[in-house]
XYZ file of C-alpha atoms in Angstrom:
528
model
C 97.514 142.631 111.137
C 95.364 143.013 114.748
C 91.650 142.683 114.553
C 89.292 145.321 115.755
C 87.699 144.769 119.452
C 83.568 144.291 119.282
C 83.024 147.777 120.328
C 85.555 149.154 117.542
C 83.777 147.769 114.597
C 80.513 148.284 115.808
C 81.929 151.969 116.322
C 83.575 152.005 112.816
C 80.342 150.436 111.154
C 77.826 152.962 112.814
C 79.908 156.026 112.045
C 80.038 155.208 108.265
C 76.374 154.088 108.544
C 75.366 157.526 109.999
C 77.540 159.320 107.162
C 75.992 157.080 104.200
C 72.433 157.338 105.335
C 72.764 160.979 105.576
C 73.856 160.807 101.656
C 71.253 158.461 100.913
C 68.820 160.498 102.297
C 69.666 163.488 99.855
C 68.905 160.743 97.115
C 65.557 159.883 98.444
C 64.625 163.529 98.832
C 65.483 164.127 94.913
C 63.799 160.918 93.907
C 60.345 161.633 95.866
C 60.099 164.936 94.823
C 61.080 164.347 91.223
C 59.600 161.040 90.565
C 56.813 161.737 93.272
C 54.882 158.945 95.299
C 54.068 157.141 92.173
C 57.495 157.203 90.714
C 58.521 156.298 94.250
C 55.881 153.439 94.573
C 57.408 152.196 91.185
C 60.645 152.275 91.837
C 60.056 150.211 95.315
C 58.189 147.550 93.431
C 61.464 146.461 91.515
C 63.393 145.833 94.806
C 61.305 142.395 96.050
C 62.348 140.580 92.611
C 65.931 142.640 92.779
C 66.641 141.253 96.328
C 65.191 137.895 95.378
C 67.658 137.490 92.667
C 70.136 139.054 94.719
C 69.735 136.260 97.538
C 70.079 133.603 95.197
C 73.118 134.787 93.752
C 74.796 135.468 96.936
C 73.610 131.990 98.087
C 74.115 133.842 101.571
C 77.823 133.456 101.386
C 78.972 136.664 102.999
C 78.024 136.340 106.583
C 78.557 132.462 106.016
C 82.274 133.061 104.694
C 82.399 135.581 108.170
C 81.669 133.312 110.514
C 83.771 130.539 108.869
C 86.871 132.605 108.906
C 86.202 133.832 112.404
C 86.137 130.423 113.653
C 89.013 128.894 111.969
C 91.286 131.803 112.439
C 90.432 131.429 116.266
C 91.246 127.763 115.659
C 94.787 128.530 114.042
C 93.340 126.774 110.761
C 94.303 129.101 108.206
C 94.058 126.716 105.280
C 90.652 126.136 105.832
C 89.642 129.973 106.058
C 91.748 130.507 102.610
C 89.608 127.692 100.950
C 86.604 129.408 102.552
C 87.446 132.655 100.858
C 88.373 131.282 97.572
C 85.061 129.088 97.264
C 82.925 132.059 97.796
C 84.374 133.995 95.408
C 83.992 131.286 92.681
C 80.557 130.347 93.902
C 79.075 133.858 93.619
C 80.836 134.851 90.457
C 79.146 131.790 88.800
C 75.646 132.078 90.344
C 75.266 135.856 89.939
C 76.500 135.575 86.193
C 74.108 132.701 85.476
C 71.119 134.820 87.322
C 71.787 137.767 85.484
C 71.757 136.082 81.686
C 68.572 134.154 82.838
C 66.544 137.319 84.253
C 67.285 139.414 81.231
C 66.017 136.692 78.990
C 62.797 136.790 80.565
C 62.628 140.565 81.696
C 59.291 141.096 78.897
C 57.685 138.085 80.620
C 57.986 139.358 84.300
C 56.910 143.092 82.891
C 53.474 141.622 81.234
C 52.891 139.512 84.511
C 54.213 141.031 87.412
C 55.182 144.427 87.089
C 53.959 147.649 86.055
C 55.177 147.930 82.810
C 56.768 151.294 83.345
C 59.269 149.416 85.661
C 61.238 147.456 82.872
C 63.840 149.299 82.217
C 64.742 149.921 85.659
C 64.234 146.269 86.194
C 66.983 145.691 83.382
C 69.328 148.152 84.914
C 69.234 146.502 88.212
C 70.015 143.324 87.102
C 73.650 144.257 85.834
C 73.910 145.277 89.311
C 73.485 141.844 90.969
C 77.564 140.552 90.178
C 79.294 143.504 91.417
C 76.869 143.604 94.582
C 77.429 139.950 95.254
C 81.666 139.944 94.562
C 81.259 143.051 97.036
C 79.416 141.549 99.607
C 81.747 138.559 99.865
C 84.480 140.911 99.877
C 82.828 142.640 103.057
C 82.112 138.970 104.672
C 85.815 138.340 104.187
C 86.898 141.631 106.230
C 84.034 140.863 108.783
C 85.767 137.284 109.390
C 89.150 138.587 110.122
C 87.573 141.051 112.139
C 88.286 144.196 110.658
C 85.576 146.668 110.108
C 87.509 149.508 108.530
C 87.787 148.800 104.792
C 83.945 147.842 104.313
C 83.175 150.672 106.195
C 85.398 153.227 103.761
C 84.097 151.178 100.946
C 80.498 151.906 102.219
C 81.083 155.458 102.311
C 82.730 155.335 98.815
C 79.921 153.904 97.530
C 76.943 156.027 98.625
C 79.506 158.964 97.925
C 79.682 158.126 94.387
C 76.111 156.578 94.425
C 74.586 160.489 94.919
C 77.365 162.140 92.883
C 75.407 159.935 90.192
C 71.792 159.397 90.930
C 70.734 163.383 91.541
C 72.129 164.622 87.978
C 70.767 161.455 86.321
C 67.485 161.464 87.741
C 66.828 165.125 86.913
C 67.885 164.411 83.192
C 66.128 161.066 82.664
C 62.781 161.808 84.531
C 62.077 164.413 81.719
C 61.578 161.422 79.532
C 58.941 159.968 81.874
C 59.318 158.230 85.530
C 60.045 155.024 83.702
C 63.611 156.612 82.795
C 63.758 158.075 86.093
C 63.582 154.893 87.704
C 66.595 153.548 85.819
C 68.523 156.268 86.694
C 68.355 155.288 90.145
C 69.293 152.140 89.170
C 72.201 153.044 87.168
C 73.234 155.656 89.976
C 73.009 152.565 92.390
C 75.332 150.313 90.253
C 78.248 153.131 89.821
C 78.311 153.510 93.595
C 78.562 149.711 94.504
C 81.097 149.361 91.746
C 83.277 152.175 93.240
C 82.680 150.541 96.898
C 83.962 147.262 95.524
C 86.800 148.626 93.507
C 88.024 150.468 96.774
C 87.722 147.214 98.851
C 89.409 145.295 95.859
C 92.378 147.813 96.014
C 92.640 147.331 99.787
C 92.877 143.667 99.766
C 95.300 143.560 97.012
C 97.523 146.345 98.354
C 97.589 145.156 102.338
C 95.443 142.636 103.394
C 95.578 139.374 101.135
C 97.846 137.782 103.275
C 95.717 138.158 106.397
C 94.741 134.614 106.163
C 98.493 133.442 106.214
C 100.252 135.250 108.527
C 103.313 133.009 108.446
C 103.983 132.990 104.831
C 104.146 130.106 102.551
C 105.206 127.831 105.262
C 102.460 127.882 107.294
C 100.021 127.431 103.839
C 101.615 124.296 103.351
C 101.293 123.228 106.734
C 97.861 124.094 106.999
C 96.824 122.727 103.601
C 95.799 119.752 105.427
C 93.032 121.645 107.637
C 90.944 122.661 104.804
C 88.602 119.854 104.638
C 85.059 120.321 105.043
C 85.104 123.947 104.055
C 81.758 123.447 101.737
C 80.320 121.753 104.454
C 80.891 124.735 107.476
C 79.909 127.107 104.489
C 76.761 125.421 103.311
C 75.734 124.702 107.141
C 75.464 128.598 107.554
C 74.902 129.306 103.684
C 71.759 126.878 102.970
C 69.308 127.401 105.866
C 70.319 131.427 105.841
C 69.397 131.281 102.005
C 66.462 129.208 102.780
C 65.191 132.114 105.301
C 66.013 134.835 102.981
C 64.246 133.114 100.019
C 61.199 132.684 102.333
C 61.347 136.542 103.121
C 62.115 138.093 99.709
C 59.242 135.661 98.168
C 57.157 137.311 100.697
C 58.526 140.795 100.210
C 58.183 139.918 96.500
C 54.693 138.817 96.990
C 53.812 141.836 98.674
C 52.783 144.319 95.690
C 50.787 141.549 94.121
C 48.911 140.761 97.391
C 48.392 144.299 97.586
C 47.315 145.064 94.014
C 44.665 142.092 94.416
C 43.731 143.869 97.566
C 43.307 147.068 96.719
C 41.618 145.864 93.335
C 38.757 143.880 95.643
C 38.264 147.309 97.307
C 37.569 148.985 93.981
C 41.044 151.129 94.296
C 42.574 151.359 90.282
C 46.150 150.386 89.918
C 48.150 153.340 89.393
C 46.103 154.708 92.917
C 47.254 151.535 94.529
C 50.916 152.688 93.374
C 51.090 155.983 94.838
C 49.608 154.922 98.181
C 52.246 152.193 98.348
C 54.691 154.668 97.616
C 53.744 156.635 100.374
C 54.025 153.526 102.583
C 57.644 153.003 101.482
C 58.147 156.183 102.175
C 56.753 155.772 105.921
C 59.442 152.713 106.136
C 62.292 154.624 104.724
C 62.064 157.087 107.545
C 61.406 154.303 110.234
C 63.949 151.926 109.660
C 66.558 155.216 109.320
C 67.812 154.199 112.831
C 68.483 150.872 112.069
C 71.697 151.750 110.841
C 73.067 151.805 114.161
C 71.358 148.564 115.088
C 72.655 146.898 111.706
C 76.364 148.053 112.302
C 75.852 146.497 115.800
C 74.955 143.065 113.865
C 77.257 143.338 111.343
C 79.889 142.465 114.076
C 78.045 140.341 116.161
C 78.305 137.418 113.808
C 81.978 136.909 113.540
C 82.287 138.027 117.517
C 79.643 135.364 118.336
C 80.979 132.579 116.416
C 84.912 133.185 117.323
C 83.057 133.251 121.037
C 81.255 129.993 120.339
C 84.009 128.281 118.604
C 86.338 128.829 121.449
C 83.036 127.564 123.808
C 82.953 130.830 125.919
C 79.329 130.747 126.814
C 79.887 134.052 128.911
C 81.090 135.846 125.942
C 78.543 135.177 123.690
C 75.891 135.931 126.314
C 77.426 139.185 126.747
C 77.874 139.955 123.201
C 74.315 139.296 123.033
C 73.234 141.539 125.892
C 75.453 144.215 124.844
C 73.754 144.508 121.299
C 69.973 144.271 122.687
C 70.716 146.798 125.390
C 72.625 149.261 122.705
C 69.416 148.765 119.775
C 66.751 149.745 122.920
C 68.984 152.464 123.410
C 68.641 153.972 120.221
C 64.740 152.745 119.638
C 63.149 154.141 122.235
C 64.147 157.665 121.404
C 63.591 156.947 117.721
C 60.181 155.956 118.770
C 58.729 158.842 120.520
C 60.230 161.287 118.022
C 58.753 159.905 114.757
C 55.054 159.406 117.016
C 55.365 163.324 117.550
C 57.064 164.578 114.806
C 57.052 161.919 111.989
C 54.425 164.178 110.313
C 56.944 166.960 109.591
C 59.843 164.628 108.983
C 57.930 163.023 106.033
C 56.728 166.325 104.837
C 59.806 168.248 105.161
C 61.620 165.153 103.188
C 59.264 163.753 100.725
C 56.119 166.692 100.798
C 54.226 163.611 101.139
C 51.481 164.065 104.191
C 50.498 160.206 104.187
C 53.993 159.411 104.446
C 53.759 161.129 107.609
C 50.607 160.081 108.890
C 51.734 155.919 108.203
C 55.180 156.633 109.896
C 53.453 158.021 112.981
C 50.750 155.387 112.901
C 53.778 152.353 112.946
C 55.857 154.548 114.591
C 55.018 152.679 118.304
C 56.146 149.118 117.037
C 59.914 150.547 116.010
C 61.383 148.986 118.891
C 60.279 145.360 117.677
C 61.220 145.783 114.337
C 64.684 147.212 115.159
C 65.733 144.763 117.805
C 65.595 141.927 115.373
C 68.632 142.819 113.667
C 71.019 141.228 116.645
C 68.992 138.737 117.689
C 68.823 137.024 113.752
C 72.769 137.796 114.094
C 73.334 135.932 116.947
C 71.363 132.913 115.532
C 73.542 133.115 112.764
C 76.573 133.429 114.645
C 75.425 129.924 116.395
C 74.701 128.480 113.515
C 71.011 127.836 114.178
C 69.935 129.783 111.025
C 67.305 127.238 110.621
C 65.234 128.639 113.356
C 65.468 132.093 111.347
C 63.654 129.997 108.779
C 60.704 128.924 110.823
C 60.465 132.256 112.317
C 60.143 133.922 108.606
C 57.684 131.186 107.528
C 55.624 132.198 110.258
C 55.902 136.121 110.170
C 56.058 136.181 106.555
C 52.661 133.818 106.164
C 51.123 136.522 109.201
C 52.349 139.471 106.885
C 50.680 138.532 103.659
C 47.318 137.491 105.074
C 46.820 140.474 107.171
C 47.560 142.548 103.952
C 44.779 141.092 102.305
C 42.623 141.179 105.506
C 43.139 144.822 106.418
C 42.717 146.125 103.017
C 40.358 143.676 101.284
C 37.935 142.581 103.485
C 38.452 145.422 106.579
C 38.837 147.883 104.001
C 41.402 149.879 106.072
C 43.408 151.170 102.676
C 47.061 151.846 103.081
C 46.858 151.799 106.921
C 45.807 148.167 106.551
C 49.156 147.544 104.875
C 51.317 149.303 107.649
C 48.818 147.494 110.243
C 49.751 143.887 108.811
C 53.744 144.460 108.685
C 53.255 146.115 112.417
C 52.036 142.648 113.798
C 54.441 140.437 111.451
C 57.529 142.392 113.043
C 55.946 141.984 116.456
C 55.449 138.550 116.464
C 58.780 137.777 114.827
C 60.951 139.741 117.556
C 58.741 137.389 120.262
C 59.381 134.306 118.336
C 63.291 135.514 117.984
C 63.558 136.090 121.491
C 62.158 132.929 122.486
C 64.119 130.944 120.227
C 67.570 132.619 121.388
C 66.852 132.167 124.858
C 67.351 128.420 123.896
C 70.709 128.759 122.852
C 72.092 131.878 124.713
C 71.512 133.362 128.577
C 69.581 136.495 127.531
C 68.721 138.760 130.405
C 67.111 141.415 130.159
C 67.962 144.463 132.220
C 64.383 145.771 132.782
C 65.711 148.330 134.991
C 67.841 149.886 132.364
C 64.624 149.456 130.320
C 62.961 151.230 132.276
C 65.519 154.179 132.442
C 65.753 154.447 128.854
C 62.015 154.527 128.620
C 61.860 157.325 131.610
C 64.461 159.427 129.379
C 62.599 158.922 126.216
C 59.294 160.095 127.818
C 61.652 163.130 129.244
C 62.857 163.976 125.689
C 58.893 163.814 124.317
C 58.059 167.208 126.519
C 60.451 169.387 124.702
C 59.682 167.562 121.470
C 56.031 168.141 121.610
C 56.337 171.675 123.216
C 58.657 172.924 120.464
C 56.223 171.386 117.620
C 53.564 173.342 119.406
C 55.630 176.383 119.524
C 56.827 176.456 115.876
C 53.590 175.750 114.381
C 53.564 178.295 112.407
C 56.955 177.785 111.293
C 58.411 175.578 108.147
C 58.213 171.874 108.746
C 62.045 171.606 108.444
C 62.681 173.726 111.139
C 60.143 172.362 113.428
C 61.871 168.849 112.954
C 65.557 170.188 113.307
C 64.722 172.032 116.342
C 62.559 169.072 118.316
C 64.731 166.543 117.134
C 68.238 168.173 118.502
C 66.500 169.609 121.825
C 65.326 165.833 122.247
C 68.190 164.149 121.318
C 69.839 166.378 124.205
C 67.444 165.910 126.824
C 67.279 161.944 126.114
C 71.144 161.833 126.945
C 71.268 164.182 129.724
C 68.436 162.417 131.388
C 70.348 158.981 130.426
C 73.288 160.036 131.913
C 72.088 161.221 135.230
C 69.496 158.082 135.331
C 73.216 156.143 134.888
C 72.189 154.034 131.978
C 75.876 153.944 131.259
C 78.618 154.925 133.877
C 81.890 156.483 132.947
C 83.914 153.515 133.505
C 81.795 151.633 130.993
C 82.032 154.444 128.417
C 85.780 155.085 128.582
C 85.658 151.370 126.838
C 83.800 153.003 123.721
C 86.665 153.325 120.764
C 87.535 156.917 119.968
C 84.841 158.830 121.412
C 84.625 156.991 124.528
C 87.403 158.759 127.044
C 85.592 161.901 125.838
C 82.324 161.127 126.736
C 83.592 159.498 129.989
C 85.330 163.002 131.002
C 82.371 165.004 130.228
C 80.394 162.857 131.938
C 82.857 163.583 135.171
C 82.500 167.339 134.997
C 78.577 167.337 134.984
C 77.268 168.607 138.142
C 75.203 166.260 140.897
C 76.237 163.400 139.180
C 79.410 161.825 141.563
């Protein structure tokens, strides 16, 4: 089975990401309008504990598996790749089952000491998702390793479609019994979607792709069996430091609501009011990280691509992949930053009907470029087997974020804006540390000329965005958002083309849409 190129994989994952985000935003709108900011905050307080338990259950084996499979296929060690696939599946099945049972046993204690009591039904529902999510993640890691991103991308779309179809009616129905059951409906819908996505990938694997690690049949299997030693060591070399990094990040994430509640209490704000404020902040973060669906798609294909290049000792290819990822992320980040700064209020008001969420979004927007570029930098460190470096960065930035939340809320009395300030500062520090660390292993050259051109294009796009916002100030917020967004994107792309950020010979290499873009670019006046 032919593998996909780096660009093909990125385009496939990005297309799937855009489709799924569009459907996911429908769910977010229903959640926000049915449950309100307090219900949204209640749902968000469950996520840190859920992701912590999920991190333990997966043991970072999906990225480790994709790296080990990509490396060994590049070197012809098919037996080692097959063994890694089997070990990863068995490990996550055992870990996830054990974690699920243990979490269900202590759920009442968690409700008394950690969560709002109303969150317990949703927390119990979330625990049943863990085994399915773990198996699905490992299956996605397998496909990333053989560099065929189409099945996980399609499964992603299937999962989100089922999740949307199930969650919306469930939330509307169960919310009549209280926001605790409305939050439970979200977890039930998510579980149904994740099950559908996993079953789709499993069907594709059984039907077509199960022999991808033994392309020459049984003879090749027996011939490569002797190469299967050291698989656990290879998986653990990536999984252990990555898990440590994730655990530190998730512990900080899980501690964030507790520290926030303590800080708000110290400043005289009740827990229910703090939950509402945190819900507005979570809404803002959902919108802020919306464009990361594209940068995350790029990052998901960076790990196996960098691993393969490193295994072949091709340093120039590693450098090229890194710089491609960073430049593509910057191209996404600058217009997003400009749009959220100018139209963030209306975007949040349109989607969530919450003015505070819009104010927080516009407040944090200037730092979003730093937050977006973290994805490809972390992916390169994992691909180079330097995940332990990410652990160090995570420790430092998590400490900064937690300390910052308490200082800005409890001492500086900045309220929910203090939480936003702490998150922004920790993101900037994390980005700068990641750049410094990556440059120790890879020749990261930053094309400042292109970066400057992107900033000029984004500044040019800000003019029509601002003018549309002003001209449509008496119109409904959704009309302002749609018109300013469409016109702003068009202006950004046109200016980027005339500034030659990308040339036709580069665009034509992009799968599917590249030749069409190059042809359109060639017909634009005054360009040649």
